[in-house]
Coordinates of C-alpha atoms and ligand atoms in Angstrom, one line a residue:
M1 CA 66.4 -31.7 38.3
C2 CA 68.4 -29.1 40.2
G3 CA 66.9 -25.8 41.2
I4 CA 68.3 -22.3 41.1
I5 CA 67.2 -19.1 42.8
G6 CA 69.1 -15.8 43.2
Y7 CA 68.1 -12.6 44.9
I8 CA 69.3 -9.0 45.0
G9 CA 67.3 -6.3 46.8
Y10 CA 66.6 -4.7 50.2
D11 CA 65.7 -7.8 52.2
N12 CA 68.0 -10.3 53.9
A13 CA 68.7 -12.8 51.1
T14 CA 69.2 -15.9 53.2
P15 CA 65.6 -16.7 54.4
L16 CA 64.3 -15.7 51.0
L17 CA 66.6 -18.1 49.2
I18 CA 65.7 -21.0 51.5
E19 CA 62.0 -20.2 51.0
G20 CA 62.6 -20.3 47.2
L21 CA 64.5 -23.6 47.4
K22 CA 61.6 -25.1 49.4
K23 CA 59.3 -24.3 46.4
L24 CA 61.7 -26.1 44.1
E25 CA 61.9 -29.3 46.3
Y26 CA 59.4 -31.1 44.0
R27 CA 62.2 -31.3 41.3
G28 CA 64.1 -33.7 43.4
Y29 CA 67.6 -33.1 45.0
D30 CA 70.2 -34.6 47.2
S31 CA 72.0 -31.6 48.6
A32 CA 71.6 -27.8 48.8
G33 CA 73.5 -24.7 49.4
V34 CA 73.5 -20.9 49.5
A35 CA 76.1 -18.1 48.9
V36 CA 75.4 -14.7 50.3
H37 CA 77.4 -11.5 49.7
T38 CA 77.7 -10.0 53.2
G39 CA 79.0 -6.7 51.8
N40 CA 82.6 -7.7 52.4
S41 CA 82.8 -11.2 51.1
L42 CA 81.0 -14.2 49.8
E43 CA 79.9 -16.6 52.6
V44 CA 78.8 -20.1 51.7
A45 CA 76.8 -22.8 53.5
K46 CA 76.1 -26.2 52.0
A47 CA 74.6 -29.5 53.3
K48 CA 74.1 -32.9 51.9
G49 CA 70.5 -34.2 52.2
K50 CA 67.3 -32.3 52.6
L51 CA 66.8 -28.6 53.1
Y52 CA 66.3 -28.9 56.9
A53 CA 70.0 -30.0 57.1
L54 CA 70.9 -26.7 55.4
S55 CA 68.6 -24.7 57.6
E56 CA 70.1 -26.2 60.7
K57 CA 73.5 -25.4 59.5
L58 CA 72.5 -21.8 58.8
Q59 CA 71.4 -21.3 62.3
K60 CA 75.0 -21.7 63.4
I61 CA 76.3 -19.1 60.8
P62 CA 74.6 -15.8 61.9
Q63 CA 77.0 -13.8 59.8
L64 CA 75.4 -15.2 56.6
V65 CA 73.4 -12.0 56.1
G66 CA 73.3 -9.8 53.0
N67 CA 71.1 -8.4 50.3
L68 CA 72.6 -10.5 47.5
G69 CA 72.7 -14.3 47.2
I70 CA 72.4 -17.4 45.0
A71 CA 71.1 -20.8 46.1
H72 CA 70.7 -24.3 44.6
T73 CA 69.2 -27.7 45.1
R74 CA 71.5 -30.2 43.5
W75 CA 70.5 -33.5 41.9
A76 CA 73.8 -35.2 41.4
T77 CA 75.1 -35.9 37.9
H78 CA 78.9 -35.4 37.9
G79 CA 80.3 -36.3 41.3
E80 CA 78.4 -38.1 44.1
P81 CA 76.0 -36.2 46.4
S82 CA 78.2 -34.6 49.0
E83 CA 78.7 -31.2 50.7
Q84 CA 81.9 -30.7 48.6
N85 CA 80.0 -31.3 45.3
S86 CA 76.9 -29.3 46.2
H87 CA 76.5 -25.8 44.8
P88 CA 77.4 -22.9 45.0
I89 CA 80.8 -23.9 43.7
L90 CA 83.6 -21.4 44.5
S91 CA 86.5 -20.6 42.3
M92 CA 90.0 -21.3 43.7
S93 CA 90.4 -17.7 44.8
G94 CA 86.9 -17.6 46.4
R95 CA 86.1 -14.7 44.1
F96 CA 83.3 -16.3 42.2
A97 CA 80.4 -18.5 43.4
V98 CA 78.4 -20.4 40.8
V99 CA 75.2 -22.4 40.7
H100 CA 74.5 -24.5 37.7
N101 CA 71.8 -26.7 36.2
G102 CA 72.7 -28.9 33.2
I103 CA 75.8 -30.6 32.0
I104 CA 79.1 -29.1 30.8
E105 CA 79.9 -31.7 28.2
N106 CA 83.5 -30.7 27.6
Y107 CA 84.5 -30.2 31.2
I108 CA 87.0 -33.0 31.2
S109 CA 89.3 -31.3 28.6
I110 CA 88.8 -27.9 30.2
K111 CA 89.7 -29.3 33.6
E112 CA 92.8 -31.0 32.3
E113 CA 93.9 -27.7 30.7
L114 CA 93.3 -25.8 34.0
L115 CA 95.0 -28.4 36.1
K116 CA 98.1 -27.9 33.9
K117 CA 98.0 -24.2 34.8
G118 CA 98.1 -25.1 38.5
I119 CA 94.4 -24.5 39.2
K120 CA 93.2 -26.7 42.2
F121 CA 89.8 -28.3 42.0
L122 CA 87.9 -29.1 45.2
S123 CA 84.9 -30.9 43.7
D124 CA 84.2 -33.6 41.2
T125 CA 81.6 -31.5 39.4
D126 CA 81.5 -30.3 35.8
T127 CA 80.4 -26.9 37.2
E128 CA 83.7 -26.1 38.8
V129 CA 85.3 -25.4 35.4
V130 CA 82.9 -22.4 35.1
A131 CA 83.9 -20.9 38.4
Q132 CA 87.6 -21.4 37.6
L133 CA 87.4 -20.0 34.1
L134 CA 85.6 -16.9 35.4
D135 CA 88.5 -16.4 37.8
I136 CA 91.0 -16.6 35.0
Y137 CA 89.1 -14.4 32.5
Y138 CA 87.9 -11.7 34.9
D139 CA 89.9 -8.4 34.8
G140 CA 87.2 -6.1 36.0
D141 CA 84.9 -6.5 33.0
I142 CA 82.3 -9.1 34.1
L143 CA 80.4 -9.2 30.7
S144 CA 83.6 -10.0 28.8
A145 CA 84.6 -12.7 31.2
V146 CA 81.2 -14.3 31.0
I147 CA 81.1 -14.2 27.2
K148 CA 84.6 -15.9 27.1
V149 CA 83.1 -18.6 29.3
I150 CA 80.2 -19.0 26.9
N151 CA 82.6 -19.4 24.0
K152 CA 84.6 -22.0 25.9
I153 CA 82.0 -24.4 27.3
E154 CA 79.7 -26.8 25.5
G155 CA 76.6 -28.5 26.7
S156 CA 73.5 -27.2 28.6
Y157 CA 73.5 -24.8 31.4
A158 CA 71.5 -22.3 33.5
L159 CA 74.0 -20.4 35.6
G160 CA 73.7 -18.0 38.5
I161 CA 76.9 -16.2 39.4
T162 CA 78.1 -13.8 42.1
C163 CA 81.4 -12.1 42.4
A164 CA 83.0 -11.0 45.7
E165 CA 84.2 -7.8 44.0
R166 CA 80.7 -6.9 42.7
P167 CA 78.4 -6.7 45.8
D168 CA 75.6 -5.1 43.9
E169 CA 74.9 -7.5 41.1
L170 CA 73.8 -10.9 40.1
I171 CA 74.7 -12.5 36.8
A172 CA 72.6 -15.1 35.0
L173 CA 72.9 -16.9 31.7
K174 CA 71.6 -20.0 30.0
K175 CA 71.8 -22.5 27.1
A176 CA 69.3 -25.3 26.6
S177 CA 68.3 -25.2 30.3
P178 CA 65.6 -22.8 31.5
L179 CA 66.4 -19.6 33.5
I180 CA 64.2 -16.6 34.2
V181 CA 64.7 -13.2 35.7
G182 CA 62.0 -12.1 38.2
V183 CA 61.2 -8.4 38.1
G184 CA 60.3 -6.9 41.5
E185 CA 60.2 -3.4 43.0
G186 CA 63.6 -2.5 44.5
E187 CA 64.4 -6.2 44.2
N188 CA 65.0 -8.7 41.4
F189 CA 65.4 -12.5 41.2
I190 CA 66.8 -15.2 39.0
A191 CA 65.3 -18.7 39.0
S192 CA 65.2 -22.0 37.2
D193 CA 61.5 -21.8 37.2
A194 CA 58.9 -19.4 38.3
T195 CA 57.7 -21.6 41.2
A196 CA 60.6 -20.3 43.3
I197 CA 59.6 -16.7 43.1
V198 CA 56.0 -16.5 42.2
H199 CA 55.0 -15.7 45.8
R200 CA 57.1 -12.5 45.5
T201 CA 56.7 -11.4 41.8
K202 CA 54.7 -12.6 38.8
D203 CA 56.6 -10.5 36.3
I204 CA 59.3 -12.4 34.6
I205 CA 61.8 -12.2 31.7
R206 CA 62.6 -15.4 29.9
L207 CA 66.3 -15.6 29.0
E208 CA 67.1 -17.1 25.6
D209 CA 70.2 -19.1 24.9
E210 CA 73.5 -17.3 25.3
E211 CA 71.9 -14.1 26.6
V212 CA 73.5 -12.7 29.7
A213 CA 71.6 -10.8 32.4
I214 CA 73.3 -8.4 34.8
V215 CA 70.8 -7.9 37.5
K216 CA 70.9 -5.2 40.2
A217 CA 68.3 -4.3 42.8
D218 CA 66.9 -1.5 40.6
S219 CA 67.9 -2.5 37.1
I220 CA 68.1 -5.5 34.7
K221 CA 70.3 -5.4 31.7
I222 CA 70.4 -8.1 29.1
Y223 CA 73.1 -8.6 26.6
N224 CA 73.6 -10.9 23.6
K225 CA 76.9 -12.8 22.9
N226 CA 78.1 -9.7 21.0
K227 CA 77.8 -7.6 24.1
K228 CA 75.0 -5.7 22.6
E229 CA 72.3 -4.7 25.1
I230 CA 68.9 -6.0 24.0
S231 CA 65.4 -5.2 25.2
K232 CA 63.2 -8.0 26.4
E233 CA 59.5 -8.4 27.1
I234 CA 58.3 -8.6 30.7
V235 CA 55.7 -11.4 30.8
H236 CA 53.1 -11.5 33.6
I237 CA 52.4 -15.0 34.7
D238 CA 49.1 -16.0 36.0
W239 CA 49.0 -19.6 37.2
D240 CA 48.8 -21.3 40.5
V241 CA 51.9 -22.6 42.2
A242 CA 50.9 -26.3 42.4
A243 CA 50.5 -26.4 38.6
A244 CA 53.9 -24.7 38.2
E245 CA 55.6 -27.6 40.0
K246 CA 54.4 -29.9 37.3
S247 CA 55.1 -27.3 34.6
G248 CA 51.4 -27.0 34.0
H249 CA 50.8 -30.7 33.7
E250 CA 48.3 -32.4 35.9
H251 CA 50.6 -35.3 36.9
F252 CA 54.3 -35.9 37.2
M253 CA 53.8 -39.0 34.9
I254 CA 52.7 -36.9 31.9
K255 CA 55.3 -34.3 32.6
E256 CA 58.0 -37.0 32.6
I257 CA 56.6 -38.6 29.5
M258 CA 56.8 -35.2 27.7
E259 CA 60.3 -34.7 29.1
Q260 CA 61.7 -37.7 27.3
P261 CA 63.2 -36.0 24.3
K262 CA 65.2 -33.8 26.7
A263 CA 66.2 -36.7 28.9
I264 CA 67.4 -38.7 25.8
V265 CA 69.5 -35.7 24.7
N266 CA 71.1 -35.6 28.1
T267 CA 71.9 -39.3 28.0
I268 CA 73.2 -39.4 24.4
R269 CA 74.7 -36.1 23.5
P270 CA 77.6 -35.9 26.0
R271 CA 78.6 -39.4 24.9
I272 CA 78.9 -38.8 21.1
K273 CA 82.1 -37.0 20.1
D274 CA 83.2 -36.6 16.4
G275 CA 80.8 -39.4 15.3
K276 CA 82.0 -41.9 17.9
I277 CA 80.3 -43.2 21.1
V278 CA 82.5 -42.4 24.1
F279 CA 82.2 -43.2 27.7
E280 CA 84.9 -40.8 28.8
Q281 CA 82.7 -39.0 31.3
D282 CA 81.7 -42.3 32.9
G283 CA 85.3 -43.2 33.7
F284 CA 84.6 -46.4 31.8
N285 CA 87.6 -48.7 32.4
L286 CA 86.8 -51.9 30.4
S287 CA 90.0 -52.4 28.2
L288 CA 89.9 -54.0 24.8
D289 CA 91.3 -57.2 26.5
D290 CA 88.5 -57.1 29.1
L291 CA 86.0 -56.8 26.3
K292 CA 87.6 -59.6 24.3
N293 CA 87.4 -61.9 27.4
I294 CA 83.6 -61.5 27.8
N295 CA 82.0 -64.7 26.7
K296 CA 78.5 -64.0 28.2
I297 CA 76.4 -61.0 29.2
C298 CA 74.0 -61.4 32.1
I299 CA 71.4 -58.7 32.7
L300 CA 70.0 -58.2 36.1
A301 CA 67.0 -56.0 36.9
C302 CA 63.4 -55.8 38.1
G303 CA 60.1 -54.5 36.6
S304 CA 60.5 -52.0 33.8
A305 CA 64.3 -52.1 34.1
Y306 CA 64.0 -55.9 33.4
H307 CA 61.9 -55.1 30.3
V308 CA 64.8 -52.9 29.1
G309 CA 67.0 -56.0 29.7
C310 CA 64.6 -58.0 27.5
V311 CA 65.1 -55.5 24.6
A312 CA 68.8 -55.5 25.3
K313 CA 69.1 -59.2 24.8
Y314 CA 68.0 -58.9 21.2
I315 CA 70.3 -56.0 20.6
F316 CA 73.4 -57.3 22.2
E317 CA 73.0 -60.7 20.6
K318 CA 72.4 -59.3 17.2
T319 CA 75.2 -56.7 17.3
L320 CA 77.9 -58.5 19.3
R321 CA 76.9 -62.2 18.7
T322 CA 77.6 -62.7 22.5
P323 CA 75.1 -64.9 24.4
V324 CA 72.9 -62.9 26.8
E325 CA 70.8 -64.0 29.7
V326 CA 68.2 -61.7 31.2
E327 CA 67.3 -62.5 34.8
V328 CA 64.7 -61.1 37.1
A329 CA 67.0 -60.0 40.0
S330 CA 64.8 -61.5 42.7
E331 CA 65.2 -65.0 41.1
F332 CA 68.9 -64.8 40.3
R333 CA 70.2 -65.7 43.7
Y334 CA 68.2 -68.8 44.0
M335 CA 69.0 -70.4 40.6
K336 CA 72.7 -71.4 41.1
P337 CA 73.7 -68.8 38.5
I338 CA 76.4 -69.7 36.0
V339 CA 78.5 -66.6 35.9
D340 CA 82.3 -66.1 36.3
G341 CA 85.2 -63.8 35.6
N342 CA 84.3 -63.9 31.9
T343 CA 80.8 -62.7 32.4
L344 CA 79.8 -59.1 32.1
V345 CA 76.9 -58.5 34.4
V346 CA 74.8 -55.5 33.3
A347 CA 72.6 -54.3 36.2
I348 CA 69.8 -51.8 35.3
S349 CA 68.1 -49.6 37.9
Q350 CA 66.5 -46.2 38.0
S351 CA 66.7 -45.7 41.7
G352 CA 69.9 -47.6 42.2
E353 CA 68.4 -48.9 45.5
T354 CA 66.3 -51.9 44.5
A355 CA 67.1 -54.5 47.1
D356 CA 66.7 -57.5 44.8
T357 CA 69.0 -56.0 42.1
L358 CA 71.5 -55.1 44.7
A359 CA 71.5 -58.6 46.2
A360 CA 71.8 -60.1 42.8
I361 CA 74.8 -57.9 42.0
K362 CA 76.6 -59.0 45.2
E363 CA 76.0 -62.6 44.3
A364 CA 77.4 -62.1 40.8
K365 CA 80.4 -60.3 42.2
D366 CA 81.1 -63.1 44.7
L367 CA 81.1 -65.5 41.7
G368 CA 83.8 -63.3 40.1
A369 CA 81.7 -61.4 37.5
R370 CA 82.4 -57.8 36.5
V371 CA 79.4 -55.6 37.1
L372 CA 78.5 -52.6 34.9
S373 CA 75.4 -50.8 36.1
I374 CA 73.1 -48.5 34.3
V375 CA 71.6 -46.2 37.0
N376 CA 69.8 -42.9 37.2
V377 CA 70.5 -41.8 40.8
V378 CA 74.1 -40.8 41.2
G379 CA 75.9 -42.2 44.2
S380 CA 73.1 -44.8 44.9
S381 CA 73.9 -48.2 46.4
I382 CA 73.9 -50.0 43.1
A383 CA 76.2 -47.4 41.5
T384 CA 78.6 -47.6 44.4
C385 CA 78.9 -51.3 44.4
S386 CA 79.4 -51.7 40.7
D387 CA 82.8 -51.9 38.9
N388 CA 81.5 -49.5 36.2
V389 CA 78.5 -47.2 36.1
I390 CA 76.8 -45.5 33.2
Y391 CA 74.4 -42.8 34.5
T392 CA 71.3 -42.2 32.5
W393 CA 71.1 -38.5 33.5
A394 CA 67.3 -38.6 33.0
G395 CA 66.8 -36.2 36.0
P396 CA 64.7 -37.2 39.0
E397 CA 61.7 -39.3 38.3
I398 CA 58.9 -38.6 40.6
A399 CA 55.9 -40.6 39.3
V400 CA 56.0 -44.1 40.5
A401 CA 55.5 -45.6 37.0
T402 CA 58.8 -45.1 35.2
T403 CA 58.8 -43.5 31.8
K404 CA 61.8 -41.3 31.1
A405 CA 64.2 -43.6 33.1
Y406 CA 63.1 -46.6 30.9
S407 CA 63.7 -44.6 27.8
T408 CA 67.1 -43.4 28.8
Q409 CA 68.1 -46.9 29.9
L410 CA 67.3 -48.1 26.4
C411 CA 69.5 -45.4 25.0
V412 CA 72.5 -46.6 27.1
I413 CA 71.9 -50.1 25.8
Y414 CA 72.0 -48.9 22.1
M415 CA 75.2 -47.0 22.9
L416 CA 76.8 -49.8 24.8
A417 CA 76.1 -52.5 22.2
N418 CA 77.5 -50.3 19.4
Y419 CA 80.5 -49.1 21.5
M420 CA 81.4 -52.7 22.3
A421 CA 80.8 -53.9 18.7
E422 CA 83.0 -51.1 17.4
K423 CA 85.9 -51.8 19.8
L424 CA 85.7 -55.5 19.0
S425 CA 85.5 -54.9 15.2
R426 CA 82.2 -56.7 15.0
I427 CA 80.4 -53.9 13.1
N428 CA 81.3 -52.3 9.8
S429 CA 82.0 -48.6 9.9
D430 CA 79.1 -47.6 7.7
L431 CA 76.6 -49.4 9.8
Y432 CA 78.2 -48.0 13.0
S433 CA 78.0 -44.4 11.6
S434 CA 74.4 -44.9 10.6
Y435 CA 73.5 -46.0 14.2
V436 CA 75.3 -42.9 15.6
D437 CA 73.2 -40.8 13.2
N438 CA 70.1 -42.6 14.4
L439 CA 71.0 -42.0 18.0
L440 CA 71.4 -38.2 17.3
N441 CA 68.0 -38.2 15.5
L442 CA 66.2 -40.1 18.3
P443 CA 65.1 -37.1 20.4
S444 CA 63.3 -35.4 17.5
K445 CA 61.6 -38.7 16.5
V446 CA 60.3 -39.1 20.1
E447 CA 59.2 -35.5 19.9
E448 CA 57.2 -36.4 16.7
V449 CA 55.5 -39.3 18.5
L450 CA 54.5 -37.1 21.4
K451 CA 52.7 -34.8 19.0
N452 CA 50.1 -37.6 18.7
Q453 CA 49.2 -37.1 22.4
E454 CA 45.6 -35.9 21.6
S455 CA 44.8 -38.8 19.2
I456 CA 45.9 -41.3 21.8
K457 CA 43.8 -39.5 24.4
A458 CA 40.9 -39.9 22.1
L459 CA 41.6 -43.6 21.5
A460 CA 41.7 -44.2 25.3
K461 CA 38.1 -43.1 25.6
N462 CA 37.1 -46.3 23.8
F463 CA 38.9 -48.6 26.2
Y464 CA 39.0 -47.2 29.7
D465 CA 36.3 -49.6 30.9
C466 CA 38.1 -52.7 29.6
K467 CA 38.5 -55.7 31.9
N468 CA 41.4 -57.5 30.2
V469 CA 43.9 -56.4 27.6
F470 CA 46.5 -58.5 25.7
F471 CA 49.7 -57.0 24.2
I472 CA 51.4 -59.0 21.5
G473 CA 54.6 -58.5 19.5
R474 CA 57.6 -60.3 18.1
N475 CA 61.3 -59.8 18.8
T476 CA 61.9 -56.3 20.4
D477 CA 58.2 -55.5 19.9
Y478 CA 57.4 -58.3 22.3
S479 CA 59.8 -56.8 24.9
V480 CA 58.1 -53.4 24.5
S481 CA 54.7 -55.2 24.9
L482 CA 55.9 -56.3 28.3
E483 CA 56.4 -52.7 29.2
G484 CA 53.2 -51.4 27.6
S485 CA 51.3 -54.0 29.6
L486 CA 53.0 -53.2 32.9
K487 CA 52.3 -49.5 32.4
L488 CA 48.6 -50.1 31.8
K489 CA 48.1 -52.5 34.7
E490 CA 50.1 -50.6 37.3
I491 CA 48.4 -47.3 37.0
S492 CA 44.9 -48.2 35.7
Y493 CA 44.4 -51.5 37.5
I494 CA 43.2 -53.1 34.3
H495 CA 44.3 -56.7 34.0
S496 CA 46.8 -57.0 31.1
E497 CA 49.3 -59.6 29.8
A498 CA 52.0 -59.4 27.2
Y499 CA 52.7 -62.4 24.9
P500 CA 55.1 -63.2 22.1
A501 CA 52.6 -63.0 19.2
G502 CA 53.2 -66.5 18.0
E503 CA 52.8 -68.0 21.5
L504 CA 49.2 -66.9 22.1
K505 CA 47.7 -69.8 20.1
H506 CA 49.4 -72.3 22.5
G507 CA 46.9 -71.6 25.2
T508 CA 46.1 -68.0 26.0
I509 CA 44.1 -67.5 22.9
S510 CA 41.2 -69.3 24.7
L511 CA 40.8 -66.1 26.8
I512 CA 40.0 -64.0 23.7
E513 CA 36.3 -63.3 23.3
K514 CA 34.2 -60.8 21.5
G515 CA 35.5 -57.3 22.2
T516 CA 38.7 -58.3 24.1
L517 CA 41.3 -55.6 23.4
V518 CA 44.5 -56.9 21.8
V519 CA 47.2 -54.3 21.3
A520 CA 49.5 -55.5 18.6
L521 CA 52.9 -54.1 18.0
A522 CA 54.4 -54.4 14.5
T523 CA 57.2 -52.0 14.1
N524 CA 59.8 -54.4 12.6
D525 CA 59.4 -54.5 8.8
A526 CA 60.8 -58.1 8.5
L527 CA 58.2 -59.4 10.9
F528 CA 55.2 -57.4 9.7
D529 CA 53.6 -60.2 7.7
K530 CA 53.9 -62.7 10.5
M531 CA 52.2 -60.2 12.8
I532 CA 49.4 -59.8 10.4
S533 CA 48.7 -63.5 10.6
N534 CA 48.6 -63.3 14.4
I535 CA 46.3 -60.3 14.2
K536 CA 44.0 -62.3 12.0
E537 CA 44.0 -65.2 14.5
V538 CA 42.7 -63.0 17.3
K539 CA 40.3 -61.1 15.1
A540 CA 38.7 -64.4 14.0
R541 CA 38.0 -65.0 17.8
G542 CA 36.3 -61.6 18.2
A543 CA 39.1 -59.4 19.5
T544 CA 39.2 -55.7 18.9
V545 CA 42.7 -54.9 17.6
L546 CA 44.7 -51.7 18.2
L547 CA 47.7 -51.9 15.9
L548 CA 50.9 -49.9 16.5
T549 CA 53.0 -49.8 13.4
T550 CA 54.8 -47.4 11.0
E551 CA 53.2 -45.3 8.3
K552 CA 54.6 -47.5 5.6
H553 CA 52.1 -50.2 6.5
R554 CA 49.1 -47.9 6.7
A555 CA 47.0 -49.6 4.0
E556 CA 47.4 -53.1 5.3
A557 CA 47.2 -52.0 9.0
E558 CA 43.8 -50.4 8.3
S559 CA 42.5 -53.4 6.5
V560 CA 43.2 -55.8 9.4
S561 CA 42.8 -53.8 12.6
D562 CA 40.1 -51.7 14.3
Y563 CA 42.3 -48.9 15.4
C564 CA 45.8 -47.8 14.4
I565 CA 48.6 -45.8 15.9
Y566 CA 51.4 -44.8 13.5
I567 CA 55.0 -44.0 14.6
P568 CA 57.9 -42.7 12.5
K569 CA 60.7 -45.1 11.3
I570 CA 64.2 -45.2 12.7
S571 CA 66.6 -48.1 12.6
D572 CA 64.9 -51.4 13.8
M573 CA 67.3 -51.5 16.8
M574 CA 65.9 -48.2 18.1
M575 CA 62.2 -48.7 17.3
P576 CA 61.5 -49.7 21.0
S577 CA 62.2 -46.0 21.9
L578 CA 59.4 -44.9 19.6
A579 CA 57.0 -47.7 20.2
V580 CA 56.9 -47.3 24.0
V581 CA 55.8 -43.7 24.0
P582 CA 52.2 -44.2 22.6
L583 CA 51.9 -47.1 25.1
Q584 CA 52.9 -44.8 28.0
L585 CA 50.4 -42.2 26.8
F586 CA 47.7 -44.9 26.3
A587 CA 48.1 -46.2 29.9
Y588 CA 48.2 -42.6 31.2
Y589 CA 45.0 -41.5 29.6
I590 CA 43.1 -44.8 30.4
A591 CA 44.1 -44.3 34.1
Y592 CA 43.2 -40.6 33.8
L593 CA 39.7 -41.4 32.5
K594 CA 39.3 -44.0 35.3
G595 CA 40.2 -41.3 37.9
C596 CA 43.1 -43.3 39.3
D597 CA 45.8 -41.9 41.5
I598 CA 48.3 -41.9 38.6
D599 CA 51.5 -40.7 40.3
K600 CA 51.0 -42.9 43.3
P601 CA 49.3 -46.1 42.3
R602 CA 48.0 -48.3 45.1
N603 CA 50.4 -50.8 46.7
L604 CA 53.4 -49.5 44.8
A605 CA 56.6 -47.6 45.9
K606 CA 59.1 -45.7 43.8
S607 CA 62.1 -47.3 45.3
V608 CA 61.7 -51.0 46.4
T609 CA 64.2 -51.5 49.2
V610 CA 62.9 -54.8 50.5
E611 CA 63.6 -58.2 49.0
Ligands
F6R701 C1 57.3 -49.7 36.8 C2 58.5 -49.5 37.6 C3 59.1 -50.6 38.3 C4 60.6 -50.4 38.4 C5 61.2 -51.5 39.3 C6 62.7 -51.4 39.4 O1 56.8 -48.6 36.2 O2 58.9 -48.3 37.8 O3 58.8 -51.8 37.8 O4 61.1 -50.5 37.1 O5 60.7 -51.4 40.6 O6 63.1 -50.2 39.9 P1 64.5 -49.6 39.7 O7 64.7 -49.3 38.3 O8 64.6 -48.4 40.6 O9 65.5 -50.6 40.1

C-alpha cells in the first residue's frame, strides 16, 4: 500500500524524505512525491513511476530545500496513477499539502458539496477533499480545523499535513490505517511504518484512531478528538529492517494471507451504504435496461482468477438465474465464442496486465459484448480497456501466489450478484439484507479462521513429504478445491489435482493408494452427506483424509476422516471465503517445511504479459 514519511528538524528534509520513501518501496507504488516547506512557501515535486523519476526531477528543482516536509509513495485506488493524482495533494489555495493512506469513503458527497461552493479540484483522488476541507476550516487554529475534518470524513486514513502558514510544524492523524511518530533529538518524524525511519530513530509513538499529533522539531503534542492533550508512551523498537518490510513475517505470502480481513474490509465497506450494495465510487454505468438485456454472463480469467470465476458461476446462476460460462482466457479466442451485445463479460485479474485475459477481452468487445472487469491494479491495461471496472482495493500483492487478491475478487462477485439480483427484483428483501449482513461479518469470520494458523502449521508437518495430493469437493467447494490445489502445487512443487468429489470414481480413483492424501471440502450443509460417501470411497482404497468442514459436523467428520479442520459458518454463498484460508495456510506451511522459495516459486511470474 501507499507509504508516508514526514520530517521536521535541523537537516535538509528532501534527501531524508527520499531515503525514507526508498525504505517503503517494498509496499508497492506507482507514483511518488514530496512537499517541502522552504521557509516561505510549500514547494512540491511529484512523478509517476519509480522513485528515480522523482529523484531526477528533484535535481532540476534546487530550491526544494527546507527543514520540514512530507512525502508519499502512492498505490492508486481513486484516480489512475499520474503526476496529478500523486501525493502530496495541495488545497486550491496551495496553503495545505496532504499525504494520505487509506480510502475516504464519503468523498463523493463531500466533493459535490465543495464543487457547489466553487472549489476547484485538480485531481481524481479521494484525498483532495481533505486538503480542500482544511482550507475552508482553517482560521489560524490548526487543531480545530483538523478535528472538523475528522468529524466530516468517513473511512480509513493515515494523514500527514503541512501548512504554508506554519513553517515549524507537521500534523499527523489516523483512523484504521497505521501511523507512527518517530522521536529524535532536535528532529522528529511521522511515518506509515517504522521501516522508513528506523535508520534515524528507534523511538516511536503509535497514534491511535482519531488522535492528532502536532509535531515540531523539539516537541510532540498529541490531542484527542476533544482537543484534550494526552500523554503517550514512547516505545523503543528493536527489530531488523528487512523483517519490518514484511511486518515481522518471514514471507510476503504469509503477510498477505494475514492481511485478508483488512483487504476484505477495503473491498466491501465503501460499497455498502444504508444496508444496500452500491457501486457509486466505481462510476458503474449499467442501467436497469442494460441489466435486463443481459441474457448470458461470460467470465474470462486465468489461474486463480479463473478459479474465482468457477465460484462465480454457481453464485450468479443461483442468484440471478442467468446462464454463466467460465472460460480460461487463453482458450477463449480459439473457440469461436458465442457472445454478443446481450452478453456481460466479466474479466477478473489481479494485475490487470495478463496478456491472455486482455486478448480475450478485446475479442469479446469486437463481438459486441460489454466488459466489466474486476481488477486490483488501478489504471492497468485491463481496467483501461473495459467498459466498467470494479477495483478490489486489496493493496499491492507482492508474493507470486495470490491470496488476498483472490479473496477480494470473491467479495466483488458476492456483491455484484446480489446487486444485480436486487436491481432486477430477483431476490427478496429479507434474503438480500441477510447477505448484506453476512458481507459485513465476513472480515471477522476470516479473522477467526486465521486464528487456526498454528494448528494448520502442525498439520502440515504430517504431509510435507507427500508426492501426490487430491482435493475433492462439490459445488463451490469444488471450485475452492481448484484453488487449494493450485496453491499447494505452485509453491511446494507437490503434484496435486482437484476433482469434483463425485467424479473421482470415473477414473482418477485408480491413483489412490495407501497413504495418498485426499483433502476433502464439505462446507455446504446440503451436500455434506454426499461428501461423506465420497470420503468413504477413498478411505476404502487406503487414502488418508483431511476434511475441511464446519463445527456442526464435528462428530461425523471425526468418525470418517483422519484429520479435520473446522471453519465457522456463514451463508453458503460466502463459504468459499472461509474455506480457502486454511488451504492457503496449508500450502504455505508445507512449502515452508520443504524450504521452498515461497514468494518467488520457480518458473512463475507475478504478472504474465505473454500469451
Ligand atoms: C496463482 C496466481 C496466478 C494468477 C494468474 C492470473 O497463485 O497468482 O494463477 O491468478 O496468473 O493473474 P492476474 O490475476 O494478474 O490476471
